[in-house]
PDB file of C-alpha atoms in Angstrom:
ATOM      1  CA  VAL A 444       2.197 -18.493   5.827  1.00  0.00           C
ATOM      2  CA  ARG A 445       1.635 -18.887   1.967  1.00  0.00           C
ATOM      3  CA  THR A 446       4.424 -17.992   0.325  1.00  0.00           C
ATOM      4  CA  VAL A 447       5.247 -16.973  -3.547  1.00  0.00           C
ATOM      5  CA  PRO A 448       8.292 -18.500  -5.253  1.00  0.00           C
ATOM      6  CA  CYS A 449      11.214 -15.778  -5.028  1.00  0.00           C
ATOM      7  CA  ALA A 450      12.034 -16.722  -9.153  1.00  0.00           C
ATOM      8  CA  ASP A 451       9.107 -14.962  -9.974  1.00  0.00           C
ATOM      9  CA  VAL A 452       9.892 -11.984  -7.528  1.00  0.00           C
ATOM     10  CA  VAL A 453       6.954  -9.488  -8.369  1.00  0.00           C
ATOM     11  CA  PHE A 454       5.854  -5.884  -7.349  1.00  0.00           C
ATOM     12  CA  GLY A 455       5.117  -6.001  -3.397  1.00  0.00           C
ATOM     13  CA  SER A 456       7.174  -9.310  -2.257  1.00  0.00           C
ATOM     14  CA  VAL A 457      10.049  -9.427   0.260  1.00  0.00           C
ATOM     15  CA  ALA A 458      12.084 -11.968   1.400  1.00  0.00           C
ATOM     16  CA  ASP A 459      10.181 -14.030   4.277  1.00  0.00           C
ATOM     17  CA  PRO A 460      12.470 -13.512   7.245  1.00  0.00           C
ATOM     18  CA  LEU A 461      12.101 -17.124   8.378  1.00  0.00           C
ATOM     19  CA  ASP A 462      12.889 -18.588   5.187  1.00  0.00           C
ATOM     20  CA  PRO A 463      14.760 -16.173   2.874  1.00  0.00           C
ATOM     21  CA  ALA A 464      14.736 -18.943   0.002  1.00  0.00           C
ATOM     22  CA  SER A 465      10.883 -17.887  -0.114  1.00  0.00           C
ATOM     23  CA  CYS A 466       9.107 -14.547  -0.715  1.00  0.00           C
ATOM     24  CA  ILE A 467       6.156 -13.281   1.105  1.00  0.00           C
ATOM     25  CA  CYS A 468       3.640 -10.306   0.308  1.00  0.00           C
ATOM     26  CA  GLY A 469       4.889  -7.342   2.327  1.00  0.00           C
ATOM     27  CA  PRO A 470       2.811  -4.507   3.482  1.00  0.00           C
ATOM     28  CA  GLY A 471       0.179  -3.152   1.348  1.00  0.00           C
ATOM     29  CA  PHE A 472       0.320  -6.050  -0.876  1.00  0.00           C
ATOM     30  CA  THR A 473      -2.210  -9.654  -0.242  1.00  0.00           C
ATOM     31  CA  VAL A 474      -1.257 -13.427  -2.170  1.00  0.00           C
ATOM     32  CA  GLU A 475      -4.113 -13.893  -5.054  1.00  0.00           C
ATOM     33  CA  SER A 476      -3.182 -16.773  -7.717  1.00  0.00           C
ATOM     34  CA  SER A 477       0.557 -17.048  -6.078  1.00  0.00           C
ATOM     35  CA  THR A 478       1.080 -13.429  -6.672  1.00  0.00           C
ATOM     36  CA  CYS A 479       0.770 -10.405  -4.823  1.00  0.00           C
ATOM     37  CA  ARG A 480      -1.809  -8.041  -5.747  1.00  0.00           C
ATOM     38  CA  GLN A 481      -1.793  -4.458  -3.988  1.00  0.00           C
ATOM     39  CA  CYS A 482      -4.821  -4.057  -1.641  1.00  0.00           C
ATOM     40  CA  GLU A 483      -7.514  -2.088  -3.198  1.00  0.00           C
ATOM     41  CA  SER A 484      -8.930   1.189  -2.320  1.00  0.00           C
ATOM     42  CA  GLY A 485     -10.862   1.375   0.905  1.00  0.00           C
ATOM     43  CA  THR A 486      -8.303  -1.459   2.750  1.00  0.00           C
ATOM     44  CA  TYR A 487      -4.955  -1.665   4.095  1.00  0.00           C
ATOM     45  CA  LYS A 488      -2.417  -4.292   5.207  1.00  0.00           C
ATOM     46  CA  THR A 489       0.454  -3.692   8.073  1.00  0.00           C
ATOM     47  CA  SER A 490       2.261  -6.581   7.734  1.00  0.00           C
ATOM     48  CA  GLY A 491       3.812  -9.068   5.282  1.00  0.00           C
ATOM     49  CA  GLY A 492       2.445 -12.114   4.855  1.00  0.00           C
ATOM     50  CA  SER A 493      -0.857 -13.810   3.156  1.00  0.00           C
ATOM     51  CA  GLU A 494      -3.369 -12.052   5.544  1.00  0.00           C
ATOM     52  CA  ARG A 495      -6.478 -10.426   3.703  1.00  0.00           C
ATOM     53  CA  CYS A 496      -6.425  -6.554   3.340  1.00  0.00           C
ATOM     54  CA  THR A 497      -8.099  -5.234   6.019  1.00  0.00           C
ATOM     55  CA  PRO A 498     -10.959  -2.897   5.434  1.00  0.00           C
ATOM     56  CA  CYS A 499     -10.757   0.672   6.482  1.00  0.00           C
ATOM     57  CA  GLY A 500     -14.420   0.845   7.433  1.00  0.00           C
ATOM     58  CA  ALA A 501     -17.846   2.016   6.566  1.00  0.00           C
ATOM     59  CA  ASN A 502     -17.782   5.440   4.103  1.00  0.00           C
ATOM     60  CA  ALA A 503     -14.054   5.486   3.917  1.00  0.00           C
ATOM     61  CA  LYS A 504     -11.396   4.780   1.373  1.00  0.00           C
ATOM     62  CA  SER A 505      -7.970   4.315   0.959  1.00  0.00           C
ATOM     63  CA  ARG A 506      -4.586   5.704  -0.775  1.00  0.00           C
ATOM     64  CA  ALA A 507      -1.249   4.127  -1.906  1.00  0.00           C
ATOM     65  CA  PRO A 508       0.618   2.324  -0.487  1.00  0.00           C
ATOM     66  CA  TYR A 509      -2.381   0.736   1.600  1.00  0.00           C
ATOM     67  CA  ASN A 510       0.114  -0.232   4.278  1.00  0.00           C
ATOM     68  CA  SER A 511      -1.319   1.755   7.169  1.00  0.00           C
ATOM     69  CA  PRO A 512      -4.918   2.971   8.664  1.00  0.00           C
ATOM     70  CA  LEU A 513      -3.578   6.325   8.628  1.00  0.00           C
ATOM     71  CA  ASN A 514      -3.750   5.940   4.385  1.00  0.00           C
ATOM     72  CA  CYS A 515      -7.489   5.691   5.130  1.00  0.00           C
ATOM     73  CA  TYR A 516      -9.957   8.703   4.479  1.00  0.00           C
ATOM     74  CA  CYS A 517     -13.534   9.474   4.395  1.00  0.00           C
ATOM     75  CA  GLU A 518     -15.580   9.550   1.032  1.00  0.00           C
ATOM     76  CA  ASN A 519     -16.712  13.034   0.294  1.00  0.00           C
ATOM     77  CA  GLY A 520     -19.520  14.009   2.284  1.00  0.00           C
ATOM     78  CA  PHE A 521     -18.508  11.932   5.482  1.00  0.00           C
ATOM     79  CA  ARG A 522     -16.298  12.956   8.568  1.00  0.00           C
ATOM     80  CA  PRO A 523     -14.122  10.823  10.953  1.00  0.00           C
ATOM     81  CA  VAL A 524     -15.944   9.729  14.211  1.00  0.00           C
ATOM     82  CA  GLY A 525     -14.337  10.116  17.264  1.00  0.00           C
TER      83      GLY A 525
END
């Protein structure tokens, strides 16, 4: 797991439960250039860590806080399948 320095606490970072001296990016955020960045629209991330944000799917966007697939929604003119 890639961590960010806790001395440089940034929006979206949380203490690493395995190493409280380090921070990881929280749900809805991914690490980019040693800092936490919020997932972009059309993606989400449910857990803390350095994993990439997960795409919502074709013709879908997402809204903040980008931490759950439930924040994904269909673009205008499309509807959920299933």
